[in-house]
Every structure is written in C-alpha cells, then in structure tokens.
Short mmCIF file of C-alpha atoms in Angstrom, two decimals:
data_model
loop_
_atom_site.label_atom_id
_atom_site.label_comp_id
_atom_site.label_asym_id
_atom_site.label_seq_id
_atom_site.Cartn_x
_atom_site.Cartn_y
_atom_site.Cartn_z
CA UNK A 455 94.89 157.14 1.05
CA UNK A 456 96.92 154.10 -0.67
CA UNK A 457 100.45 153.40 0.33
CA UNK A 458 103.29 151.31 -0.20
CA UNK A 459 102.30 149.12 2.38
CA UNK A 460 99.22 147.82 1.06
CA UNK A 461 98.66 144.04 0.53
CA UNK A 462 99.88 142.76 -3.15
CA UNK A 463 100.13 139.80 -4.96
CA UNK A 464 103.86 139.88 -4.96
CA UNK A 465 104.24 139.76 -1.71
CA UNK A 466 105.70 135.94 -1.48
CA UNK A 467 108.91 134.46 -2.27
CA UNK A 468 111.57 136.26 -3.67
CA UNK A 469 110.98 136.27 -7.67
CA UNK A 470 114.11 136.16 -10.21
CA UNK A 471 114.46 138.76 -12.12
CA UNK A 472 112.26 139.27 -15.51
CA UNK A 473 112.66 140.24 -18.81
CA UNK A 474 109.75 140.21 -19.80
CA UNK A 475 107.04 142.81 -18.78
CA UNK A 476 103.68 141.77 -17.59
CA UNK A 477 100.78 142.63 -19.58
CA UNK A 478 98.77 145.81 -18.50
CA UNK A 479 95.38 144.37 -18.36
CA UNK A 480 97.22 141.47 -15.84
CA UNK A 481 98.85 144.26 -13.72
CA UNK A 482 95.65 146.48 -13.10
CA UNK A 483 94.31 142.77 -11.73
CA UNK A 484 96.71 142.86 -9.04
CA UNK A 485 95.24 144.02 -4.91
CA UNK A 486 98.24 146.73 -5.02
CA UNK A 487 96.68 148.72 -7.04
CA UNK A 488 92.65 148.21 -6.49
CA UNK A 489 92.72 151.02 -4.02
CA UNK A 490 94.65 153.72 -6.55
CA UNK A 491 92.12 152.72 -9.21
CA UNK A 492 89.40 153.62 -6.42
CA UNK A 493 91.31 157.15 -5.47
CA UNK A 494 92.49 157.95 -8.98
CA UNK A 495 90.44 156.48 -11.63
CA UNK A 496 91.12 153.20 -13.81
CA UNK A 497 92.14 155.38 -17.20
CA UNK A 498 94.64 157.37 -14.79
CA UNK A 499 95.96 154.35 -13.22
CA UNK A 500 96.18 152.70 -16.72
CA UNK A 501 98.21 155.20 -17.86
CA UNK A 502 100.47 154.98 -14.78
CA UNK A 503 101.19 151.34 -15.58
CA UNK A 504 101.32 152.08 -18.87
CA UNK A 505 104.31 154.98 -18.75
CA UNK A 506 106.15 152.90 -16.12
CA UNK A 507 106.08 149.77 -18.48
CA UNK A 508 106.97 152.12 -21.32
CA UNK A 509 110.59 153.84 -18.97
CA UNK A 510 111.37 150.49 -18.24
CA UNK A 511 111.39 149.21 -21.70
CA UNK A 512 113.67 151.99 -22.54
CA UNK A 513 115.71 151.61 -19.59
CA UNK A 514 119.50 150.08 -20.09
CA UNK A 515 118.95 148.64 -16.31
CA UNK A 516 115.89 147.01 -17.49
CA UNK A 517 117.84 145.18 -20.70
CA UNK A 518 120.84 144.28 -18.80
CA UNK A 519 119.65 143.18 -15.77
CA UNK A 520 115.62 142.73 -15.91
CA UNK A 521 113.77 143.22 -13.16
CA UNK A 522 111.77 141.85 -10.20
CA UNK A 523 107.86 142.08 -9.42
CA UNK A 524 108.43 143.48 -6.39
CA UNK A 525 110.42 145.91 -7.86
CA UNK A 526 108.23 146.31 -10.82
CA UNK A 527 105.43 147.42 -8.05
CA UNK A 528 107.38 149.75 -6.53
CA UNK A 529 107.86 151.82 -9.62
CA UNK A 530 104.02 151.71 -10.34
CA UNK A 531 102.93 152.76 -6.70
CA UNK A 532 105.37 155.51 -6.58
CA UNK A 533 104.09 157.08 -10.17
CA UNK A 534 100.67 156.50 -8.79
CA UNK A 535 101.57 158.46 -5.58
CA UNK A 536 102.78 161.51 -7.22
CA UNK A 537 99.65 161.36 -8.76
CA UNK A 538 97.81 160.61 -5.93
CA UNK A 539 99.45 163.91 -4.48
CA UNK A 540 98.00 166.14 -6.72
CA UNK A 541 94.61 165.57 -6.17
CA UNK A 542 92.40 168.38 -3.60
CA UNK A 543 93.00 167.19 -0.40
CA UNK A 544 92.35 168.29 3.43
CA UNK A 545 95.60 170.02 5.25
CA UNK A 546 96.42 171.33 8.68
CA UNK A 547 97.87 174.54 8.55
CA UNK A 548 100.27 175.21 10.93
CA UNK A 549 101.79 178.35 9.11
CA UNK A 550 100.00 181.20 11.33
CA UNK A 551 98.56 182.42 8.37
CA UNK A 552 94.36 182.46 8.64
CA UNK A 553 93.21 182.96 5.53
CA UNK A 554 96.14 181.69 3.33
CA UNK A 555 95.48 181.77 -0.69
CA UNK A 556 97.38 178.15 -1.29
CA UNK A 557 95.26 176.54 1.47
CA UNK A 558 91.57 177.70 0.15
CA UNK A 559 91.31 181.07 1.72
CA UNK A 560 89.13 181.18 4.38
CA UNK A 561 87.78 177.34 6.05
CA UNK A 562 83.87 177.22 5.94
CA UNK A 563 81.96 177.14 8.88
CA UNK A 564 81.11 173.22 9.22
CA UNK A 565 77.27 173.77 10.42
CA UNK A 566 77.38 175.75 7.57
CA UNK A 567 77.65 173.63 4.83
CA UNK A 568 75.56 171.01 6.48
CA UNK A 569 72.87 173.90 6.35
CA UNK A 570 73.05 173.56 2.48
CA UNK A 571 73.34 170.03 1.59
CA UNK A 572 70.14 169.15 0.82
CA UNK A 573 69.67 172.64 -1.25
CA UNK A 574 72.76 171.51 -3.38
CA UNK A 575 72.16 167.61 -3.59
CA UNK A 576 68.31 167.90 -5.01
CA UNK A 577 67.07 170.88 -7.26
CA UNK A 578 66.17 174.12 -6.01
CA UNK A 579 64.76 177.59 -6.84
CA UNK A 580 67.86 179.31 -8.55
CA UNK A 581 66.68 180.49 -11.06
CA UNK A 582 62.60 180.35 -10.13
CA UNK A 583 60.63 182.78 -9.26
CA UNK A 584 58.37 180.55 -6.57
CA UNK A 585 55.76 183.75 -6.02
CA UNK A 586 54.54 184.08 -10.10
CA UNK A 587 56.32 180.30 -11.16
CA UNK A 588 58.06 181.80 -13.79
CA UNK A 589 61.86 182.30 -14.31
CA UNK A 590 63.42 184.59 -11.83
CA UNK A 591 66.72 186.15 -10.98
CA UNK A 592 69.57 184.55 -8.93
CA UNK A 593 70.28 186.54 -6.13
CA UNK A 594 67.48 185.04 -3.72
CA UNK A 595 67.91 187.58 -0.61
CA UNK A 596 71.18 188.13 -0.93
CA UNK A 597 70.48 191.79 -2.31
CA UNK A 598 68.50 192.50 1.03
CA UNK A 599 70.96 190.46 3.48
CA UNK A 600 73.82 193.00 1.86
CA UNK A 601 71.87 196.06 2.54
CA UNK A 602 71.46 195.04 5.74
CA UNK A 603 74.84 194.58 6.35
CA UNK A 604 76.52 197.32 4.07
CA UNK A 605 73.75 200.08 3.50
CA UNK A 606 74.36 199.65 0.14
CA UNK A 607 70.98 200.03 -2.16
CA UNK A 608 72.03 196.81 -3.69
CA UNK A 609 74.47 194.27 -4.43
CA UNK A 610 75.56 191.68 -6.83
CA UNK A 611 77.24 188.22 -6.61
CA UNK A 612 80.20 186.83 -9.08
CA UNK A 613 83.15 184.29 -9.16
CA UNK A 614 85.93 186.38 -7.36
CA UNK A 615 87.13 189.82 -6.86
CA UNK A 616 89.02 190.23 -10.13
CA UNK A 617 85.56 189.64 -11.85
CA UNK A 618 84.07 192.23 -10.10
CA UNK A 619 86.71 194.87 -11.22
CA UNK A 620 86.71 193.94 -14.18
CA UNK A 621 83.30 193.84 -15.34
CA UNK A 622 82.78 197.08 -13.27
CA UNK A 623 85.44 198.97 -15.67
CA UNK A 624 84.28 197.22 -18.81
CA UNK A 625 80.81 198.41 -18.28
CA UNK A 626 81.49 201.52 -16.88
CA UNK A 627 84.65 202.89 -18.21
CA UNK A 628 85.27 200.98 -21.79
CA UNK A 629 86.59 203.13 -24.17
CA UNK A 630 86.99 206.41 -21.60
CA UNK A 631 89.35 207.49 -18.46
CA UNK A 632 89.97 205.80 -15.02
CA UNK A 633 91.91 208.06 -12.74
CA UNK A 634 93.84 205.81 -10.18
CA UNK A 635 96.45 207.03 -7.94
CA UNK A 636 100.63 205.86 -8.72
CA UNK A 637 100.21 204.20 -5.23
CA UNK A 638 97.53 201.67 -5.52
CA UNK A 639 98.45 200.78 -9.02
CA UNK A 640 99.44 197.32 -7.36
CA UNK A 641 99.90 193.69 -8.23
CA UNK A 642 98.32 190.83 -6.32
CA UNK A 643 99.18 187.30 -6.63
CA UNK A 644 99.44 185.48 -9.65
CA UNK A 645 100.73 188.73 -11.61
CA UNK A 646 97.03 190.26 -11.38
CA UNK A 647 98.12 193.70 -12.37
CA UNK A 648 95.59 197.03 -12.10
CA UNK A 649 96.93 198.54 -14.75
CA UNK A 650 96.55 195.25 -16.80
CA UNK A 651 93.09 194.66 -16.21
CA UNK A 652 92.35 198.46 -16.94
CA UNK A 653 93.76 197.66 -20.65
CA UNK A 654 91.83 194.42 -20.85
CA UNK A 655 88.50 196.05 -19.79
CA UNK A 656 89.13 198.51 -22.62
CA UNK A 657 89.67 201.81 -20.21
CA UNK A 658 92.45 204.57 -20.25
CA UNK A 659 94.46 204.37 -17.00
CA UNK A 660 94.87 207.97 -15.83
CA UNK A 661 97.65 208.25 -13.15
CA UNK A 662 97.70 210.75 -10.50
CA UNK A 663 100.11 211.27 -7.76
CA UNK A 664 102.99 209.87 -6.74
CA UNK A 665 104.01 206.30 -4.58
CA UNK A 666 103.58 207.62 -1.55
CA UNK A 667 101.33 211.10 -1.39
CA UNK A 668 98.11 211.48 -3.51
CA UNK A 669 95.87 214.12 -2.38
CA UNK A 670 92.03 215.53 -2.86
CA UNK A 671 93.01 218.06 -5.91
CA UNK A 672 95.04 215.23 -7.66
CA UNK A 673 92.14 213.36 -9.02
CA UNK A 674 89.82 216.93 -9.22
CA UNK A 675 92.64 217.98 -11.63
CA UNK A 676 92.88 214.73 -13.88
CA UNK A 677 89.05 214.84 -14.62
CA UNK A 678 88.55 215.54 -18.40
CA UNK A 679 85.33 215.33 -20.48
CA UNK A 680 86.73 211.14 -21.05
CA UNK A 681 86.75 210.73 -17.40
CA UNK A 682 84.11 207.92 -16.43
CA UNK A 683 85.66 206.40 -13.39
CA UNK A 684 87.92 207.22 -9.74
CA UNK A 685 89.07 204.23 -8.79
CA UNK A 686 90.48 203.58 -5.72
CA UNK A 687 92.52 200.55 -4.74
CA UNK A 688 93.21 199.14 -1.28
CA UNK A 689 96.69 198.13 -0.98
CA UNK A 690 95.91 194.43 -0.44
CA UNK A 691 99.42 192.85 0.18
CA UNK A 692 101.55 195.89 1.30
CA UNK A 693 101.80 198.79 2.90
CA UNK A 694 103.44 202.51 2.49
CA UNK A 695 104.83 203.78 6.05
CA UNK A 696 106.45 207.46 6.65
CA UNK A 697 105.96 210.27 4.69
CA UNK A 698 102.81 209.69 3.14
CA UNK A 699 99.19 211.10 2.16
CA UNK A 700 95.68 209.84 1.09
CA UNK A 701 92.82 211.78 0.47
CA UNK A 702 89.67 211.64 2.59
CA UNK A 703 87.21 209.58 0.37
CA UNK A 704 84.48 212.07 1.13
CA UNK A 705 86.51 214.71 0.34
CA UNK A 706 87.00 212.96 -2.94
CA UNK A 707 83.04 211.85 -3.02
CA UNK A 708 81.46 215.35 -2.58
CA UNK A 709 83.72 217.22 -5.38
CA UNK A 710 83.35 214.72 -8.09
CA UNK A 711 81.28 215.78 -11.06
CA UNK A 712 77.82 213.94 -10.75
CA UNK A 713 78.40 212.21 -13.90
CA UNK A 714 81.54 210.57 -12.57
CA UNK A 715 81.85 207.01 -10.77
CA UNK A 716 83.23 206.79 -7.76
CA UNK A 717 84.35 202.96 -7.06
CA UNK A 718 86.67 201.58 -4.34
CA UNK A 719 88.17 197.48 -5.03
CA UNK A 720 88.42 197.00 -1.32
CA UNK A 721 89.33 193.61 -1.33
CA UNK A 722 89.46 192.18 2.20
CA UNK A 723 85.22 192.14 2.44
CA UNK A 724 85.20 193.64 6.11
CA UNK A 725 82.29 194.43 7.29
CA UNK A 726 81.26 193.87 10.95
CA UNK A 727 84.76 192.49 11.88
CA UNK A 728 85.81 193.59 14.98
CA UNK A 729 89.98 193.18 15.53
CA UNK A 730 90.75 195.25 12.64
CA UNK A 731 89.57 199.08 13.85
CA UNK A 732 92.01 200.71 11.16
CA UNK A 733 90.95 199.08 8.08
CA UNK A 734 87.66 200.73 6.43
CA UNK A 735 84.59 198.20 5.74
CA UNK A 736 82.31 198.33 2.92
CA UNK A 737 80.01 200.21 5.04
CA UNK A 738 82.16 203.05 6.19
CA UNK A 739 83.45 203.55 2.50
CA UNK A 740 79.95 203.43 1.08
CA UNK A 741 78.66 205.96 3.91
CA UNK A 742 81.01 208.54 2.80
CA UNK A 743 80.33 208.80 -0.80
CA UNK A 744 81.76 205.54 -2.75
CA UNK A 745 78.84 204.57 -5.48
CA UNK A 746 80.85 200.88 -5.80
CA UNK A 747 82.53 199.28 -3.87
CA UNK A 748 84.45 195.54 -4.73
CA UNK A 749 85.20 193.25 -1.82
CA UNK A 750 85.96 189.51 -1.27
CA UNK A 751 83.63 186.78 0.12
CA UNK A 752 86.36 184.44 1.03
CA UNK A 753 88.27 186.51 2.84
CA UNK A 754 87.46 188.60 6.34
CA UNK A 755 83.17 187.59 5.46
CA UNK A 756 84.58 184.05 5.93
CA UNK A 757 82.47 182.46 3.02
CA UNK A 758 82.49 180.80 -0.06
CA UNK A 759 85.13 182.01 -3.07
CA UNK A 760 82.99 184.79 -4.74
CA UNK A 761 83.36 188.33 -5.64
CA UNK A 762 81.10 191.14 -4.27
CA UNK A 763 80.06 194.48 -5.76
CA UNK A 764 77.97 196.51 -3.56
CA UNK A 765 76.79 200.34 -4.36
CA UNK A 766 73.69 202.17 -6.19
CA UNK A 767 70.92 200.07 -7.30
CA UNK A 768 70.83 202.07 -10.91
CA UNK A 769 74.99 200.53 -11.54
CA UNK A 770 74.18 197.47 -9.71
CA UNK A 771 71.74 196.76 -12.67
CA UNK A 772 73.66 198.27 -15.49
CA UNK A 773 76.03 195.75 -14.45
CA UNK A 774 73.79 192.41 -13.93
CA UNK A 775 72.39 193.56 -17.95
CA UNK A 776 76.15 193.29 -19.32
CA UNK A 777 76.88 190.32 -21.43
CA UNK A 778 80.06 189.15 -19.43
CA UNK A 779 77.18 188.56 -16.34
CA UNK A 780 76.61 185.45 -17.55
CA UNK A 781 80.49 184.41 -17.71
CA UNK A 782 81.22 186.00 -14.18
CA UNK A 783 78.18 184.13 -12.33
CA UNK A 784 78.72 181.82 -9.66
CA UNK A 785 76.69 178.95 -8.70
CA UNK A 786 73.83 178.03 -6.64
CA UNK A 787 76.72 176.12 -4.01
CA UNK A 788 78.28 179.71 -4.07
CA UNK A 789 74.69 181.40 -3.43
CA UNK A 790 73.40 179.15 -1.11
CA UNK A 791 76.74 179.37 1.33
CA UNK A 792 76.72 183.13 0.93
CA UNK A 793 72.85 183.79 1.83
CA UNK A 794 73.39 181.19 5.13
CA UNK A 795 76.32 182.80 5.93
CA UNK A 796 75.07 186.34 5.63
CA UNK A 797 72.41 185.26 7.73
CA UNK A 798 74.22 184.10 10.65
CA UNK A 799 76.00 187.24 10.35
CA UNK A 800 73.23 189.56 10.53
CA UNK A 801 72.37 187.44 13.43
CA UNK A 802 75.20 187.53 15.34
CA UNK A 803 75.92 183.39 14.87
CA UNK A 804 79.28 182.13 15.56
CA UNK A 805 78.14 180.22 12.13
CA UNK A 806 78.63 183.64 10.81
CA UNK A 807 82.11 184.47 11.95
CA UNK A 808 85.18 184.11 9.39
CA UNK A 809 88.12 182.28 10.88
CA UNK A 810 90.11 185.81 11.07
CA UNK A 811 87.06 186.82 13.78
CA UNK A 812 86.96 183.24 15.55
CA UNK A 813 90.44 183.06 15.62
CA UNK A 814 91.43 186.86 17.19
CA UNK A 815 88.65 186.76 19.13
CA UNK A 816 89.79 183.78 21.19
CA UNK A 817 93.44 183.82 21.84
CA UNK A 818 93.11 181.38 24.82
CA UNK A 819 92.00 178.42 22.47
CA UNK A 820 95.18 179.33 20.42
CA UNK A 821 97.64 178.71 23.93
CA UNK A 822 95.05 175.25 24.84
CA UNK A 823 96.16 173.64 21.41
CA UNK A 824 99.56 174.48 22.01
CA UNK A 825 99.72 172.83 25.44
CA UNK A 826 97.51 169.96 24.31
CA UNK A 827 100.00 169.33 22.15
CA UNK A 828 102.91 169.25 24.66
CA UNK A 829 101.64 167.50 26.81
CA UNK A 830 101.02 164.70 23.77
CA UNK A 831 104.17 164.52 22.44
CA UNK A 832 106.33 165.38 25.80
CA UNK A 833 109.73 166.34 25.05
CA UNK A 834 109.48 166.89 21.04
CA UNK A 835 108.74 170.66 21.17
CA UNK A 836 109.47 174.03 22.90
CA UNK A 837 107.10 176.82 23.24
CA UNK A 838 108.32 179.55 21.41
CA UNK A 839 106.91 183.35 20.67
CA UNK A 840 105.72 184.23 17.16
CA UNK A 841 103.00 185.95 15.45
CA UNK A 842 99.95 185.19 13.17
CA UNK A 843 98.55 187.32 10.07
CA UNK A 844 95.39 187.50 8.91
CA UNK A 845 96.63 186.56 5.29
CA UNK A 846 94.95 186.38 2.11
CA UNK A 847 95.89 190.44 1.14
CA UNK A 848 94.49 191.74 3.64
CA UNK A 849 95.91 193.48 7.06
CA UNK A 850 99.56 193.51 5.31
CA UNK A 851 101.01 195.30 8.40
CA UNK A 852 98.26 193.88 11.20
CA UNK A 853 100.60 191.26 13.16
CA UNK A 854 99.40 189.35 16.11
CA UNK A 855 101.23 187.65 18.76
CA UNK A 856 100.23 183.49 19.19
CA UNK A 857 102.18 180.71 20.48
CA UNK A 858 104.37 178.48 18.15
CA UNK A 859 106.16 174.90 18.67
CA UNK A 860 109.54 174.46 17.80
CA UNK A 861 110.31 170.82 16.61
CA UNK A 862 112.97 169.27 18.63
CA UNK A 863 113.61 166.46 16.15
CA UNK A 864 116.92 166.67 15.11
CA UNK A 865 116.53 165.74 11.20
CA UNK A 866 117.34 169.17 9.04
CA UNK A 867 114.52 171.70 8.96
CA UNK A 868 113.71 170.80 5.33
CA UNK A 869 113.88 167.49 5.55
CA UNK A 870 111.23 167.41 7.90
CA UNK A 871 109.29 170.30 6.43
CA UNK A 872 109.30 167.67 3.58
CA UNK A 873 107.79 164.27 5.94
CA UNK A 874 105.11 166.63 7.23
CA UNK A 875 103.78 167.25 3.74
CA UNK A 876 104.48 163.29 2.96
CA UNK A 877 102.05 162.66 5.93
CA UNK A 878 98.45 161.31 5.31
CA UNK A 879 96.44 164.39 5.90
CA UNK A 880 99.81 166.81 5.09
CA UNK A 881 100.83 169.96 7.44
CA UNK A 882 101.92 172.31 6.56
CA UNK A 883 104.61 174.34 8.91
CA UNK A 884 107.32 176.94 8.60
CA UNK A 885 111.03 177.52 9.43
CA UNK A 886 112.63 180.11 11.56
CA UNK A 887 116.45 179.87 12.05
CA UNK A 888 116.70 176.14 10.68
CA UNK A 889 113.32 175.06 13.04
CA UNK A 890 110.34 173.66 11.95
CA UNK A 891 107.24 175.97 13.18
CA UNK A 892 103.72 174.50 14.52
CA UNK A 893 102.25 177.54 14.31
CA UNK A 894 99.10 176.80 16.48
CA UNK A 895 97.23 180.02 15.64
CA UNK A 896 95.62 178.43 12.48
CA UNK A 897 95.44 174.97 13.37
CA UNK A 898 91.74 173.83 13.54
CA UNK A 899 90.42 172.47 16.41
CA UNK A 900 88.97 169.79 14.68
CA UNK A 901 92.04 169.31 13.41
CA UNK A 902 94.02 168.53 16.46
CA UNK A 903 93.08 164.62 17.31
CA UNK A 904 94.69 163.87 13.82
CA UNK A 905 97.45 166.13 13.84
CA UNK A 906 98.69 164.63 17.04
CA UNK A 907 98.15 160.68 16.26
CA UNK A 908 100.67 161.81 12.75
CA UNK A 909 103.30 163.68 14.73
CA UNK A 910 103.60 160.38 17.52
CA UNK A 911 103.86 158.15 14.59
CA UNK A 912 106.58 160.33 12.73
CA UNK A 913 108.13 162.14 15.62
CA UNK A 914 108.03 159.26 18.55
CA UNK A 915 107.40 155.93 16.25
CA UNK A 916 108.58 153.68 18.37
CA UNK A 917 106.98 155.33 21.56
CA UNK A 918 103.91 154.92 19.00
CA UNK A 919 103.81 151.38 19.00
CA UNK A 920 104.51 151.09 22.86
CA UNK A 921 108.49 150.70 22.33
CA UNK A 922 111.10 152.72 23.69
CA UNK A 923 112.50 156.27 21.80
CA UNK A 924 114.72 155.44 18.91
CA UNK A 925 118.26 156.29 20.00
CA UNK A 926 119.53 159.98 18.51
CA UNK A 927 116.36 161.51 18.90
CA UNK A 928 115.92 164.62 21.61
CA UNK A 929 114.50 163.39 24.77
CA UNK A 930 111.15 160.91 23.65
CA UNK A 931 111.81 162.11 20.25
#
C-alpha cells in the first residue's frame, strides 16, 4: 500500500514557496504518485490532484503565502490516502467476535477457494445441462448436498437471507395474512424490519401474543380464511430471559390447516454445528413440521454470502418460477463455494467447518496465539480474561471464555485504537476500562506473522530497528 514515504521528485533542496500551481498532467508525472495511480486508478487519482489544486486555489494561505512542492505533495498523498482507505481490504480481527457483519461475516476456508479458481477464472456449466447439452438449471448438486444435510426435499440458493424472506412472503402470502408472534417481530442490522418487509412483499402482518409469551392456541386462533402463512422468526440479535413462553413448533406444525404454510427465517444456518446444543438447526425445525425454513450461508455453514431456503419440493419450485428469481440469484462464485463447501461438510473436512466450529472446537490454539504473542513483544501486554461471541445474529446470549491482551502502551485507548486501524493490513481491537483489547479468539492463524511484525514496529519501534525502547514507554514498550 502507498505511503508518505515513498520516493518523489521533490525530494531535493528546499524549494521557495510558489504561487503558481503546477499543471495536472505534470503532477500525475511525478514517482509519488505512480504507485496510487496503480492502487486507485489514474481518473481517481486525477481527480485527487485535481480537488487539491482546486482547495488550494481557494485557500487565503495559498494567496498570501504560496506554497512549497513538498508541501504541495503532502496535500495530494493525504487526499489520495483517504481514498486509498476506502477501498476492500484484508483486516485482523482482534475483537472476539467470529463472524462479525463489518468484517465479511464468516472468513472462507483458504483450500476452499483454491478448489474453485479454475471453475471461476474459465467458463463453466452454470447454466448447462452437460447430460442432454441444452440449457439447464443453476443449482448443480446443491439441491441433493442440502437434503443430505437438512432432510429437506429440496432447496434453493439466493443473494442473502433477506431475499429469501422476502421472496418467500411475496410468493406465498401477497395480498393475504402472515401470523407472526409480537416477540419475533424484530429488527436486524441496517433497520431490516419484519414488519417492513411483510408490507413490501405485499402481505398482512397478523400479530399474536405478546413480547415475551406466545403460545400453541395463539396462532390456531388468528387463522382466518386470508391466512396463507405462520411465520416464525428466530430472534437473531437478542434474547428474552424470565418469564417467558414459545410454542413447540410441532405443536404448531400438526394443528395448522393443510392449506396453511408453515415457514421458520432461522437465520444463523446451523446445521451439523456442534458447540451450540440449544439453538435448533434447519434439520431439527424441518423434522418437526416446518414446510420452509430460511437460513444464512455466511454465517454458522461458514460459506459464501448467500441466502438459503430449504423445505417441500412443490414451494421450493413455486418459488424458483417467481419473477423476482431472477433478481435474487447469486452467482456461479457463490454456487461453486457453496457446493465445495457443502461437500466437505457432508464429509466431515475441516475444509467444511465455519470459523464458529474451528474456532470453539479448539480453544488451545486460541491460548498458543496469545502466548506467541507475548513472548514477541515481551513486556507490551498482560494476559487478561474475556470472552468471545459467535457474532453475526446469531447465539445473542452464547458467551465463551478466550484469552485477551491488554496493551501496555501508555498512549490513550483511542488514540491507539486509531494507529491500529492506520496500520498497513489494519486491526481491529476493542476497549475495556480505557485498554486496548487483542482479543486472540478471532485472530487468524495465518494472520499472526503479520500482526506481530506491525505491533514491534508501532509498539517497540526502536527495539524494531535493533535500538533501545523509546523512553516513556512501559517496560520494552
């Protein structure tokens, strides 16, 4: 990634100050900026020189006093690092948090998407039926894989788990009644609202219950001759403790009217996980009577961003016929991913383990990264208790204890919060009582060479370079 310590052409004696700005085309000549034009673009860079030209201009500074090339640089490379910022870009997460939403959900299995390359870099079968030669569907055998894993007659594949709500309740429930309890009427992140996307899809929302207790005879009572759809909602980013009651979703299943859908969004895609015994998996609610059922892949399943929908083979394909199919349908990188992944699964492949499973499954790996770390940077942290989550809206009251690092350094805790995001490959940490967190639960392993070579440069530089500590900081830090 560029920096302000690249070569330039400035970099000589001195200059006296200008007032008279370079031109553009002479600027975007200059070695400072070659490797920004490689990272950004030339029209984005362009415009960077172009809108610092145009503030200067504009500036009093600028008309009273001129200005410098060297200064002049500065103000490029700094708009062309904010930009440089917002671009996608690998992080260590040190948060705790597994499968966190602002850090891509759930990491893919390396071997994994080596498995697909070739697949996704040359054409392929997607949409081919290799048997007849003649146009086929997209699923491949990810129908089969699912029933496999799920029971469920058959499945289908879209963009994310919103998607599959909502095109289950537009083609299922437009224009008729959706009976949904008071207390899994929720609201996920980014202001996704049930009740919303029930009025976009074009279905009634019918509530029943109350917040905390909503039994068997609630929804039995609420059916009317409108009444397409139960839908029930797992409380993704929350939970309701004390005096409460849900209904048994057989209970539900066997005195429903025939005629009348029953369809669970549960979200967190378990399905052969094994650290979370008290959350239901698509198999166990499909086993006792749900016809749907809506889950994540990029959450517990550990694969690619994509929605799931997983039930009877007669909705399954009233649903693949609807117009908004086409909108809602991922693509073959999505398909490909999911069919390896689902494969490794079935087979019992670490390749087919989400990092929730890898993770919880080897808590002695979490403890070896902390002490690697330690033993690194001697002196900068202190072992300290904490927890991890599973994240992502699912396990909202699941905590599990892991080792964390406490920073030593003594700069404020947001001030370094802030230099670990400025670092090359940025981390990403918390605070607790005004100290900077490493949480090493969700730290990769792969991670670790690189997060310790930027924490001796930013913690211990002078130790970096073979120098004594810099005076103030704690111990080598």
């Amino acid at each position: 990634m560029p920096n302000q310590s690249q070569a330039s052409a400035t970099d000589h004696q001195p200059a006296q100050p200008n007032f008279r700005l370079p031109q553009v085309e002479l600027l975007l000549q200059q070695a400072f900026l070659a490797p920004y034009i490689d990272s950004l673009s030339r029209p984005l860079v362009t415009q960077a020189v172009r809108d610092t030209l145009s503030d200067l201009r504009q500036s009093e500074g600028f008309r009273t006093t001129g200005i410098d090339p060297a200064s002049l640089e500065a103000q490029i490379v700094a708009r062309c690092q904010r930009l440089v910022r917002q671009r996608q870009t690998r992080i260590i997460n040190a948060t705790g948090t597994l499968v966190h939403t602002n850090l891509g959900r759930s990491p893919l299995n390396a071997e994994l998407w080596d498995e697909v390359r070739e697949l996704n870099t040359g054409y392929n079968n997607l949409e081919l039926d290799l048997a007849t030669g003649k146009r086929g569907g997209r699923k491949g055998l990810i129908s089969p894989l699912l029933a496999s894993l799920t029971q469920a007659e058959d499945s289908l594949v879209v963009n994310n788990n919103a998607a599959s709500l909502f095109l289950l309740l537009q083609e299922i429930a437009k224009g008729r009644e959706v009976i949904v309890s008071r207390g899994e009427q929720i609201q996920i992140g980014g202001g996704f609202r049930i009740p919303d996307i029930l009025a976009l899809s074009g279905a009634t929302l019918v509530e029943v219950g109350t917040t905390n207790i909503t039994t068997a005879k609630d929804y039995l009572d609420a059916i009317t001759d409108r009444t397409a759809l139960v839908l029930m909602v797992h409380r993704s980013n929350f939970a309701i403790r004390g005096f409460t009651e849900s209904p048994d979703i057989g209970e539900v299943a066997r005195a429903l009217p025939d005629h009348i859908v029953l369809a669970v969004d549960q979200g967190s895609g378990l399905t052969t996980e094994t650290f979370a015994p008290d959350e239901t998996s698509v198999r166990q609610y499909l086993k006792a009577g749900a016809d749907l059922v809506c889950y994540s892949g990029d959450k517990l399943l550990g694969g690619p961003q994509c929605g799931i929908i997983s039930g009877r083979a007669d909705l399954i394909k009233r649903l693949e016929k609807h117009p908004m199919m086409r909108t809602f349908r991922p693509s073959r990188i999505v398909y490909s991913l999911l069919e390896r992944l689902l494969i490794h699964k079935l087979n019992k492949s670490p390749v087919g383990e989400g990092i929730a499973q890898r993770t919880l499954s080897d808590p002695a790996a979490i403890q070896g990264r902390a002490e690697r770390l330690m033993r690194a940077l001697p002196g900068c942290f202190v072992l300290v208790p904490a927890q991890l989550v599973v994240g992502g809206g699912t396990l909202p009251d699941e905590f599990y204890p892991a080792p964390a690092l406490a920073c030593l350094d003594p700069r404020p805790a947001q001030q370094l919060l802030d230099a670990l995001r400025e670092l090359p490959v940025p981390v990403i940490a918390t605070v607790r009582q005004q100290q900077v967190l490493l949480n090493m639960a969700s730290v990769l392993e792969e991670d670790m060479q690189t997060l310790i070579l930027q924490l001796k440069t930013l913690l211990v530089p002078d130790q970096a370079q073979g120098s004594a500590a810099p005076h103030g900081h704690h111990k080598d830090c």
